[in-house]
């Protein structure tokens, strides 16, 4: 018995020693071999790396005035890390108390809004989310005294848009970064400009296209935290922050506002004007665009799109209801018609058809066409009859007069003859001329989402509409000859087309950004050079005939009523009216032109949706803008947001005559009338 007990004791002793050896070995392994690894893990549990956004770069106009700026603001923030340990009832009570406090301060806030913000907060971010901005000092004190869990008041850099709606489509707006964007888009290969949920991000316009330039470099800190994930102190600065660079635009904000005001007023006049007796639809006239370019380098002088919106509404995020209201409005204020709106060109396209006819030998500049008001396609069974507006009979017209008086039948015949004689002139002479003038392709302006437009032909009709689409016919070629059918152009493309007529063949990439500046020193970091998109001279005989016809339009042609009183003797303007037909809508009014004279500086194009005839609605808008561009009228100062706008029509400044005398506007009218005939031949 004693022997058995002894064996058992020996076994137990052996097992005990063995277990002790295993335990000691494990302790040695954990404390010696893996100590650095566990120490690193423990340290990581006490520290976090956080990013602090640097001030966003500014957007400036050509005179250095701030169009999108930055300022410090007192904001109320929500920190999810301090709220997550509360139960749902406690959190709801806190949200209710904070909402009540903010409402007392005049900041309308709902309990549900705060709950929604908490729900969207990222579990991986220590950065508090802004829930109210521009709080006053009293609210700051109140929050400090009451110590709402998870809420604080702090200073943040916020975006400002001093001019409100003016130039909004160019400038764009910012929005906050969503969590799902980080892994898939923003932070891939972008370690310096690291984004976190709630950070600011350019959404449209210059804000979007130059996001990486404007954002700058966030400061990266390593901070120590306690068991409740609260920051105790900054342990180390891992990356110094740098403010974003400034972007300087080519536009002058005063001229931009003037263009927008002119456009809005002409749309209002069109709405008040009764449609013609034979017109089927009333003038809705709620939207349009007015574009001005410097023909000598492609700089954008004005890029107006009406209606507009206030980018300030987006600074701290916009509610789903507010955004849906803007998005779904019939007049689409968020839509930039200047570069994205695509329209039939109407008769503003006729110089293209004229150029194709003259350079191909189909027509000569002095060849006479008998305009009988109606054009009939021979050997035709359906859709054979085309006519001038109101079937007006114009009699004998040559190339110049066809532009001056806007004879449609002159161009119908060209479209027909081109299609009937493809063996002699090729399949697409009109389309080839249009593409040479930059239609059917993006202009290259440094703004996002530019519309390409369409120059239609038999081949791309199949590509566009499928193999079952209707084949190209004589009628299609006839419609194209006057800028109708499937042709689509943007107002910017139209202005660029007329700039090319002004220069005699040089077409520039529209240039809206001048330079980028260092956000701290103001030194130039990037110059956006002038880019020539096309530099082949136009055929001079054809060009001179077309220019001559266009210079006649404001004097004695379809634009003479709109330009009555304009000093055409000193500032000759060339242009073309256009009236585009759009299915189930009132006519769209267009006018495009350049000036002054044969050494022009500006090209201007206007499109007013559902506003009637081009001579009634679009030509007056272009005429008025030319008055400001050329100094006939003094350009008013653009109002800051909330200011009372100045009158748009200050009296023209008296000008010195050769003898040192001054003449008033009536004298300019008389001079313009006296010199009309000689000036029209330039």
XYZ file of C-alpha atoms in Angstrom:
682
model
C 0.000 0.000 0.000
C 2.805 2.328 0.923
C 4.592 1.356 -2.273
C 1.525 2.261 -4.393
C 1.154 5.564 -2.564
C 4.784 6.323 -3.174
C 4.447 5.679 -6.898
C 1.419 7.952 -7.055
C 3.277 10.669 -5.193
C 6.199 10.356 -7.590
C 3.899 10.658 -10.619
C 2.204 13.714 -9.166
C 5.557 15.268 -8.399
C 6.740 14.591 -11.939
C 3.592 16.097 -13.450
C 3.852 19.107 -11.159
C 7.469 19.695 -12.125
C 6.634 19.295 -15.794
C 3.767 21.797 -15.561
C 6.006 24.192 -13.692
C 8.626 23.904 -16.431
C 5.982 24.585 -19.118
C 4.650 27.587 -17.202
C 8.126 29.046 -16.639
C 8.968 28.486 -20.296
C 5.777 30.228 -21.400
C 6.424 33.170 -19.085
C 9.986 33.428 -20.388
C 8.708 33.355 -23.971
C 6.097 36.031 -23.336
C 8.319 38.304 -21.278
C 11.563 37.951 -23.205
C 10.953 36.724 -26.726
C 7.706 38.604 -27.584
C 8.014 41.568 -25.243
C 8.756 44.133 -28.011
C 5.714 43.025 -30.007
C 3.342 43.277 -27.057
C 4.848 46.551 -25.964
C 4.207 47.927 -29.447
C 0.593 46.702 -29.271
C 0.138 48.284 -25.854
C 1.548 51.558 -27.121
C -0.778 51.424 -30.125
C -3.679 50.993 -27.747
C -2.706 54.272 -26.079
C -2.061 56.355 -29.239
C -3.895 57.259 -32.427
C -2.900 59.122 -35.579
C -5.308 61.915 -36.471
C -5.484 64.409 -39.357
C -6.463 68.072 -39.106
C -7.597 69.808 -42.310
C -5.532 72.792 -43.392
C -7.205 76.000 -44.632
C -8.603 75.471 -48.127
C -7.122 77.580 -50.929
C -9.076 80.530 -52.242
C -10.593 81.135 -55.679
C -9.954 84.669 -56.955
C -11.138 86.683 -59.952
C -8.793 88.371 -62.426
C -8.562 91.435 -60.145
C -7.712 89.379 -57.066
C -11.149 89.607 -55.471
C -12.127 86.585 -53.384
C -14.860 84.462 -54.965
C -14.404 81.494 -52.630
C -12.637 82.247 -49.388
C -12.086 80.917 -45.898
C -12.708 82.150 -42.397
C -12.637 80.841 -38.874
C -15.981 80.019 -37.324
C -17.212 78.797 -33.954
C -18.894 75.479 -34.625
C -20.687 72.898 -32.496
C -19.257 69.423 -32.991
C -20.448 65.912 -32.213
C -17.881 63.327 -31.079
C -19.274 59.812 -31.449
C -16.539 58.316 -29.254
C -17.975 60.074 -26.210
C -21.563 59.126 -27.018
C -21.208 55.444 -27.891
C -21.046 54.291 -24.257
C -24.433 55.857 -23.468
C -27.508 53.733 -23.912
C -30.037 54.795 -26.545
C -32.302 56.514 -24.023
C -29.439 58.539 -22.567
C -28.223 59.534 -26.043
C -31.706 60.621 -27.046
C -31.930 62.780 -23.935
C -28.596 64.425 -24.755
C -29.681 65.046 -28.362
C -32.883 66.648 -27.124
C -31.042 68.941 -24.707
C -28.495 70.019 -27.334
C -31.211 70.640 -29.940
C -33.109 72.790 -27.427
C -29.970 74.794 -26.631
C -29.209 75.392 -30.313
C -32.783 76.447 -31.042
C -32.597 78.974 -28.201
C -29.499 80.363 -29.931
C -31.448 80.738 -33.179
C -29.895 77.672 -34.841
C -32.808 75.504 -35.945
C -31.970 71.917 -35.045
C -34.013 68.758 -34.544
C -33.272 65.890 -32.165
C -33.541 63.545 -35.161
C -30.898 65.521 -37.084
C -28.369 64.929 -34.319
C -29.291 61.258 -34.111
C -28.815 60.911 -37.873
C -25.399 62.576 -37.676
C -24.350 60.234 -34.887
C -25.498 57.253 -36.942
C -23.415 58.357 -39.944
C -20.256 58.972 -37.912
C -17.384 56.680 -38.797
C -16.164 54.185 -36.227
C -12.620 54.725 -37.479
C -12.398 58.492 -37.036
C -11.567 60.545 -33.986
C -12.521 63.762 -35.776
C -15.720 65.345 -34.414
C -18.435 66.201 -36.951
C -19.862 69.727 -37.295
C -23.586 69.953 -36.455
C -23.986 73.772 -36.232
C -21.896 76.672 -37.446
C -21.381 80.343 -36.588
C -22.500 80.067 -32.971
C -22.093 83.144 -30.805
C -19.911 83.555 -27.737
C -22.896 83.120 -25.380
C -23.640 79.702 -26.858
C -19.979 78.782 -26.520
C -20.085 79.674 -22.815
C -23.348 77.790 -22.322
C -21.978 74.601 -23.871
C -18.824 74.879 -21.786
C -20.803 75.259 -18.554
C -23.391 72.537 -19.228
C -20.837 70.020 -20.556
C -23.096 68.025 -22.880
C -21.526 64.562 -23.348
C -20.045 64.230 -26.836
C -20.642 67.866 -27.831
C -18.210 70.746 -27.878
C -17.677 74.173 -29.459
C -14.446 74.722 -31.350
C -12.909 76.940 -34.013
C -12.808 75.583 -37.575
C -11.877 76.917 -40.994
C -15.014 77.138 -43.122
C -15.657 77.984 -46.786
C -17.141 81.335 -47.758
C -18.676 82.543 -51.018
C -18.784 86.347 -50.681
C -20.725 86.932 -53.914
C -23.403 84.298 -53.333
C -24.971 83.136 -56.601
C -22.690 85.180 -58.899
C -20.459 82.828 -60.882
C -21.669 79.829 -58.880
C -21.539 77.414 -61.830
C -17.911 78.351 -62.448
C -16.788 78.316 -58.826
C -18.799 75.270 -57.769
C -19.441 74.169 -54.204
C -17.979 71.784 -51.623
C -19.541 68.875 -49.775
C -18.487 66.550 -46.976
C -16.723 63.269 -47.646
C -18.761 60.094 -47.185
C -17.199 57.040 -45.531
C -17.637 54.766 -48.551
C -15.552 57.074 -50.763
C -12.356 56.707 -48.766
C -11.120 53.209 -49.538
C -12.233 53.149 -53.161
C -11.378 56.643 -54.371
C -9.906 59.467 -52.362
C -7.152 57.869 -50.314
C -5.830 55.437 -52.925
C -2.276 56.560 -53.698
C -2.848 59.865 -51.915
C -1.070 59.653 -48.538
C -0.304 63.369 -48.135
C -3.858 64.618 -48.679
C -5.508 61.982 -46.514
C -9.293 62.333 -46.182
C -11.571 61.394 -43.313
C -15.354 61.297 -43.123
C -16.693 64.830 -42.750
C -13.748 66.479 -44.545
C -14.396 69.093 -47.222
C -14.400 67.983 -50.876
C -14.973 69.948 -54.094
C -18.212 68.777 -55.702
C -18.598 70.896 -58.843
C -16.864 73.591 -60.883
C -13.372 74.827 -60.027
C -13.824 73.455 -56.488
C -14.012 69.963 -57.948
C -11.553 70.130 -60.850
C -8.813 71.720 -58.700
C -9.570 69.765 -55.516
C -5.995 68.541 -55.054
C -4.649 72.090 -55.508
C -7.162 73.796 -53.224
C -7.149 71.184 -50.447
C -3.570 71.513 -49.334
C -1.908 69.035 -46.928
C -3.592 68.138 -43.618
C -1.535 68.100 -40.430
C -0.951 64.582 -39.105
C -0.627 64.192 -35.329
C 0.025 61.246 -33.043
C -2.072 61.709 -29.897
C -2.394 59.815 -26.649
C -5.864 58.701 -25.601
C -7.402 57.348 -22.430
C -9.577 54.296 -21.914
C -12.635 56.256 -23.094
C -10.888 57.112 -26.401
C -10.510 60.757 -25.368
C -7.435 62.676 -26.479
C -5.060 63.431 -23.597
C -2.210 65.172 -25.409
C -0.342 65.459 -28.695
C 2.675 63.178 -28.619
C 4.205 64.018 -32.000
C 3.624 65.973 -35.237
C 4.108 63.403 -37.995
C 3.281 65.670 -40.940
C 3.227 69.450 -41.034
C 0.087 70.928 -42.553
C 0.152 73.279 -45.537
C -2.690 75.554 -46.671
C -4.149 74.937 -50.098
C -3.034 76.956 -53.095
C -5.117 79.815 -54.482
C -6.620 79.649 -57.988
C -6.880 82.868 -60.025
C -9.543 82.903 -62.751
C -9.708 84.884 -65.990
C -13.162 86.313 -65.254
C -13.857 89.750 -63.798
C -16.635 89.357 -61.228
C -18.175 92.706 -62.219
C -18.526 91.659 -65.856
C -19.706 88.210 -64.784
C -22.480 89.746 -62.670
C -23.366 92.153 -65.461
C -23.721 89.272 -67.923
C -25.917 87.335 -65.486
C -28.115 90.385 -64.875
C -28.483 91.126 -68.585
C -29.466 87.523 -69.211
C -32.011 87.481 -66.376
C -33.558 90.744 -67.536
C -33.828 89.660 -71.167
C -35.465 86.407 -70.072
C -37.959 88.422 -68.016
C -38.671 90.647 -71.041
C -39.237 87.557 -73.189
C -41.721 86.151 -70.676
C -43.633 89.409 -70.759
C -43.645 89.522 -74.561
C -46.503 87.815 -76.370
C -45.576 85.007 -78.726
C -46.159 85.547 -82.440
C -49.655 84.988 -83.859
C -48.655 81.719 -85.516
C -46.532 80.451 -82.614
C -47.948 77.399 -80.880
C -46.277 77.822 -77.474
C -45.962 80.726 -75.034
C -42.566 82.065 -73.991
C -41.505 80.189 -70.855
C -38.077 81.886 -70.972
C -36.785 80.702 -67.569
C -33.222 79.805 -68.490
C -30.317 80.593 -70.755
C -26.643 81.356 -71.143
C -24.469 84.315 -72.160
C -20.775 83.683 -72.915
C -17.975 86.132 -73.726
C -14.433 85.182 -74.819
C -11.298 87.173 -75.562
C -10.612 86.070 -79.148
C -6.881 86.870 -78.853
C -6.047 84.195 -76.293
C -9.271 82.299 -75.540
C -9.686 83.782 -72.042
C -13.212 83.492 -70.678
C -14.514 86.963 -69.851
C -17.998 85.887 -68.713
C -19.726 82.527 -68.465
C -23.277 83.235 -67.342
C -25.904 80.557 -66.748
C -29.362 81.472 -65.430
C -30.907 80.440 -63.091
C -28.194 79.885 -60.521
C -27.870 78.828 -56.866
C -25.985 79.870 -53.751
C -22.982 77.591 -53.036
C -23.076 78.743 -49.404
C -26.068 76.434 -48.916
C -23.718 73.451 -49.264
C -20.939 74.501 -46.862
C -21.980 72.340 -43.898
C -24.008 69.875 -45.901
C -27.423 70.264 -47.435
C -30.453 68.257 -46.417
C -31.840 65.647 -48.765
C -35.043 67.672 -49.103
C -33.188 70.869 -49.985
C -31.027 69.121 -52.564
C -34.027 67.339 -54.091
C -35.782 70.704 -54.406
C -32.847 72.191 -56.344
C -32.295 69.057 -58.416
C -35.927 68.591 -59.403
C -36.881 72.183 -60.182
C -38.017 72.471 -63.826
C -35.563 75.324 -64.476
C -32.614 73.247 -63.118
C -30.553 75.890 -61.279
C -27.710 73.408 -60.623
C -27.233 72.830 -64.376
C -24.491 74.886 -66.054
C -26.002 75.729 -69.436
C -22.874 77.538 -70.655
C -20.792 74.397 -71.036
C -23.260 71.542 -70.535
C -26.385 72.883 -72.238
C -26.677 71.495 -75.782
C -28.959 73.219 -78.275
C -29.751 73.384 -81.994
C -27.683 76.250 -83.396
C -30.389 77.561 -85.714
C -29.260 80.208 -88.191
C -26.099 80.976 -86.190
C -24.820 77.840 -87.987
C -25.261 79.351 -91.477
C -21.688 80.691 -91.709
C -20.521 77.057 -91.497
C -22.720 76.004 -94.412
C -21.662 79.109 -96.324
C -17.984 78.304 -95.753
C -18.477 74.729 -96.963
C -20.265 75.932 -100.105
C -17.709 78.620 -100.959
C -14.593 76.524 -100.324
C -15.945 73.480 -102.186
C -16.922 75.476 -105.274
C -20.635 74.726 -104.914
C -21.301 78.476 -104.683
C -19.451 81.693 -105.422
C -19.723 84.749 -103.209
C -21.685 86.844 -105.726
C -23.862 84.079 -107.176
C -27.559 84.958 -106.969
C -30.247 82.697 -105.542
C -33.889 83.513 -106.094
C -35.553 83.205 -102.696
C -39.237 82.457 -103.278
C -39.963 81.783 -99.603
C -40.429 78.035 -100.133
C -38.065 75.256 -101.177
C -39.333 71.965 -102.650
C -37.256 68.798 -102.947
C -37.547 67.324 -106.418
C -38.756 63.751 -106.940
C -39.950 63.640 -103.351
C -43.024 61.909 -101.929
C -43.082 63.034 -98.279
C -41.567 65.866 -96.214
C -40.668 67.733 -99.388
C -41.553 71.328 -98.483
C -39.244 73.668 -96.544
C -39.807 77.380 -96.057
C -38.507 80.605 -94.577
C -40.045 81.869 -91.340
C -43.584 82.782 -92.331
C -42.754 81.734 -95.916
C -41.374 85.266 -96.429
C -40.215 85.898 -100.013
C -36.814 87.644 -100.139
C -36.173 87.655 -103.882
C -32.636 87.595 -105.289
C -29.927 87.136 -102.606
C -26.202 86.443 -102.757
C -24.030 84.972 -100.014
C -23.712 88.218 -98.069
C -27.416 88.979 -98.262
C -28.315 85.421 -97.266
C -26.603 86.060 -93.935
C -27.793 89.640 -93.569
C -31.456 88.767 -94.137
C -31.228 85.117 -92.952
C -32.601 83.461 -96.081
C -33.346 79.834 -95.252
C -34.088 78.701 -98.809
C -30.590 79.792 -99.874
C -29.166 77.211 -97.464
C -31.832 74.589 -98.151
C -30.606 74.507 -101.740
C -26.990 74.088 -100.593
C -27.893 71.208 -98.283
C -29.883 69.515 -101.036
C -27.212 69.926 -103.713
C -24.440 68.670 -101.448
C -26.394 65.482 -100.727
C -27.349 64.923 -104.365
C -23.731 65.355 -105.509
C -21.658 63.414 -103.001
C -19.471 62.119 -105.811
C -18.260 65.668 -106.441
C -18.245 67.140 -102.940
C -17.903 64.150 -100.623
C -20.414 62.696 -98.197
C -20.072 65.268 -95.396
C -18.837 68.714 -96.568
C -21.025 70.637 -94.098
C -20.101 68.314 -91.237
C -16.405 68.562 -92.090
C -16.575 72.359 -91.925
C -18.453 72.211 -88.604
C -15.824 69.946 -87.055
C -13.040 72.195 -88.319
C -14.696 75.009 -86.357
C -14.635 72.909 -83.158
C -18.190 71.569 -83.081
C -18.818 67.992 -81.988
C -15.891 67.943 -79.554
C -15.095 69.293 -76.108
C -13.455 72.700 -76.139
C -11.057 71.693 -73.362
C -12.099 74.358 -70.853
C -10.893 73.553 -67.334
C -14.338 72.869 -65.906
C -15.834 69.420 -65.275
C -18.601 67.735 -67.281
C -18.368 69.818 -70.448
C -20.891 68.816 -73.107
C -19.484 67.536 -76.406
C -22.478 68.228 -78.618
C -23.194 66.490 -81.905
C -22.431 67.042 -85.580
C -24.792 64.502 -87.176
C -24.164 62.429 -90.287
C -25.281 59.103 -91.713
C -22.563 57.136 -89.906
C -22.847 58.548 -86.394
C -26.632 58.443 -86.559
C -26.348 54.656 -86.493
C -23.797 54.864 -83.652
C -26.047 57.233 -81.715
C -29.453 55.703 -82.279
C -28.720 52.093 -83.312
C -28.883 50.059 -86.505
C -32.661 50.446 -86.638
C -32.442 54.244 -86.903
C -33.848 56.072 -89.905
C -31.310 56.431 -92.740
C -29.855 59.832 -93.582
C -31.890 61.651 -96.212
C -31.926 64.850 -98.260
C -34.209 66.346 -95.611
C -31.590 65.710 -92.935
C -28.958 67.527 -94.975
C -31.367 70.419 -95.534
C -32.138 70.666 -91.810
C -28.427 70.588 -90.979
C -27.747 73.431 -93.417
C -29.650 75.855 -91.129
C -28.473 74.367 -87.814
C -31.509 72.185 -87.130
C -32.106 68.431 -87.049
C -29.813 66.414 -84.792
C -27.138 69.133 -84.521
C -26.323 70.143 -80.922
C -23.901 72.832 -79.731
C -23.146 74.452 -76.388
C -23.107 78.247 -75.916
C -19.350 78.008 -75.272
C -18.799 76.125 -78.544
C -20.854 78.763 -80.361
C -18.787 81.601 -78.908
C -15.607 79.733 -79.839
C -16.865 79.218 -83.410
C -17.388 82.968 -83.849
C -14.034 83.667 -82.215
C -12.486 81.585 -84.986
C -14.298 83.688 -87.605
C -12.928 86.754 -85.816
C -9.311 85.569 -85.863
C -9.406 84.131 -89.366
C -8.692 80.563 -88.329
C -7.028 80.522 -84.907
C -9.128 78.840 -82.244
C -7.962 78.671 -78.646
C -8.806 76.290 -75.869
C -11.086 78.444 -73.680
C -8.977 79.586 -70.761
C -10.725 80.220 -67.452
C -7.812 79.642 -65.035
C -4.869 82.036 -65.105
C -2.442 80.961 -62.366
C -2.153 79.047 -59.105
C -0.556 80.807 -56.119
C 1.197 79.515 -53.013
C -1.298 79.767 -50.158
C 1.249 81.312 -47.772
C 3.622 83.403 -49.911
C 1.359 84.281 -52.837
C 4.061 83.273 -55.302
C 3.009 81.779 -58.644
C 3.248 77.984 -58.533
C 1.641 77.200 -61.878
C 0.794 79.247 -64.963
C -1.931 77.997 -67.267
C -0.602 78.854 -70.680
C -2.546 79.805 -73.763
C -3.291 76.681 -75.822
C -3.988 76.900 -79.558
C -6.518 74.245 -80.560
C -6.595 75.118 -84.279
C -4.251 77.361 -86.253
C -4.949 76.749 -89.937
C -5.965 79.966 -91.741
C -9.458 80.039 -93.194
C -9.759 80.472 -96.960
C -9.633 84.286 -97.328
C -12.209 84.809 -100.082
C -14.838 82.757 -98.267
C -13.948 84.326 -94.927
C -14.226 87.893 -96.216
C -17.618 87.242 -97.826
C -18.977 85.664 -94.638
C -17.589 88.433 -92.428
C -19.105 91.061 -94.704
C -22.516 89.433 -94.406
C -22.183 89.187 -90.620
C -21.200 92.865 -90.253
C -24.393 93.766 -92.107
C -26.663 91.900 -89.673
C -26.614 94.485 -86.818
C -26.781 97.414 -89.262
C -29.384 96.525 -91.856
C -30.241 92.897 -91.249
C -32.109 90.754 -88.749
C -30.271 92.338 -85.798
C -30.801 96.000 -86.663
C -33.648 96.567 -84.208
C -31.619 95.125 -81.343
C -28.564 97.263 -82.240
C -30.453 100.498 -82.886
C -28.508 103.270 -81.128
C -25.348 101.219 -80.700
C -22.265 103.146 -81.953
C -21.525 100.791 -84.837
C -19.473 103.464 -86.608
C -16.857 103.302 -83.823
C -17.405 99.709 -82.757
C -18.553 97.612 -85.739
C -20.089 94.354 -84.579
C -20.503 91.232 -86.726
C -23.088 88.661 -85.748
C -25.909 86.348 -86.657
C -29.370 85.861 -85.238
C -30.773 82.374 -84.787
C -34.166 80.931 -83.929
C -34.051 77.226 -83.138
C -37.080 74.981 -83.193
C -37.367 72.444 -80.363
C -40.132 69.856 -80.217
C -43.101 70.804 -77.994
C -41.485 74.040 -76.843
C -41.407 77.680 -77.823
C -38.544 78.734 -80.082
C -35.075 79.113 -78.578
C -33.462 82.511 -79.268
C -29.777 82.694 -80.257
C -27.264 85.327 -81.293
C -23.508 85.046 -81.743
C -21.051 87.679 -82.846
C -17.655 89.322 -82.507
C -16.160 92.795 -82.512
C -15.161 95.452 -82.734
C -14.232 95.705 -86.420
C -11.673 93.600 -88.236
C -9.288 93.580 -85.250
C -11.838 92.223 -82.775
C -11.272 91.535 -79.117
C -14.417 89.723 -78.016
C -16.707 86.955 -79.146
C -20.142 86.715 -77.496
C -22.892 84.098 -77.762
C -26.336 83.980 -76.176
C -28.938 81.225 -75.943
C -32.295 82.011 -74.305
C -34.509 78.962 -73.929
C -38.117 79.303 -75.140
C -37.733 83.058 -75.562
C -38.879 83.487 -79.179
C -36.973 84.959 -82.108
C -33.233 85.488 -81.862
C -33.492 89.092 -82.975
C -36.027 89.841 -80.237
C -34.426 88.138 -77.221
C -30.819 87.019 -77.777
C -29.499 89.880 -79.930
C -30.413 92.536 -77.301
C -28.540 90.537 -74.646
C -25.388 90.413 -76.789
C -25.691 94.093 -77.725
C -25.966 95.099 -74.062
C -22.967 93.024 -73.021
C -20.885 94.529 -75.834
C -21.705 97.988 -74.453
C -20.006 97.069 -71.181
C -17.158 95.140 -72.793
C -16.285 98.072 -75.054
C -16.771 100.796 -72.450
C -19.861 102.362 -74.004
C -21.397 101.932 -70.563
C -19.561 101.801 -67.266
C -19.577 98.334 -65.710
C -21.241 98.405 -62.278
C -19.666 96.808 -59.221
C -20.927 93.328 -58.419
C -22.816 93.269 -55.105
C -21.692 91.067 -52.256
C -24.203 88.521 -50.996
C -27.002 90.294 -49.166
C -26.194 93.732 -50.577
C -28.641 95.749 -52.644
C -27.543 95.344 -56.298
C -26.626 98.557 -58.125
C -28.589 99.690 -61.195
C -27.391 97.885 -64.294
C -27.774 100.774 -66.724
C -25.691 103.768 -65.607
C -25.531 106.564 -68.169
C -22.835 106.157 -70.850
C -19.756 108.300 -70.261
C -19.370 111.289 -72.631
C -16.485 110.749 -75.026
C -13.977 113.135 -76.544
C -14.305 113.859 -80.268
C -11.316 114.581 -82.479
C -11.828 118.313 -81.843
C -11.969 117.810 -78.086
C -15.740 118.216 -77.889
C -18.036 115.701 -76.242
C -20.976 113.923 -77.813
C -23.900 112.402 -75.985
C -25.644 109.118 -76.699
C -28.014 110.779 -79.174
C -25.030 112.058 -81.116
C -23.595 108.544 -81.201
C -26.883 107.287 -82.609
C -26.747 109.853 -85.396
C -23.139 109.013 -86.163
C -23.957 105.329 -86.278
C -26.778 105.934 -88.723
C -24.662 108.170 -90.929
C -21.861 105.656 -91.204
C -23.953 102.526 -91.660
C -23.436 102.016 -95.371
C -19.676 102.508 -95.423
C -19.158 100.472 -92.269
C -21.157 97.529 -93.605
C -18.630 96.945 -96.362
C -15.735 96.301 -93.951
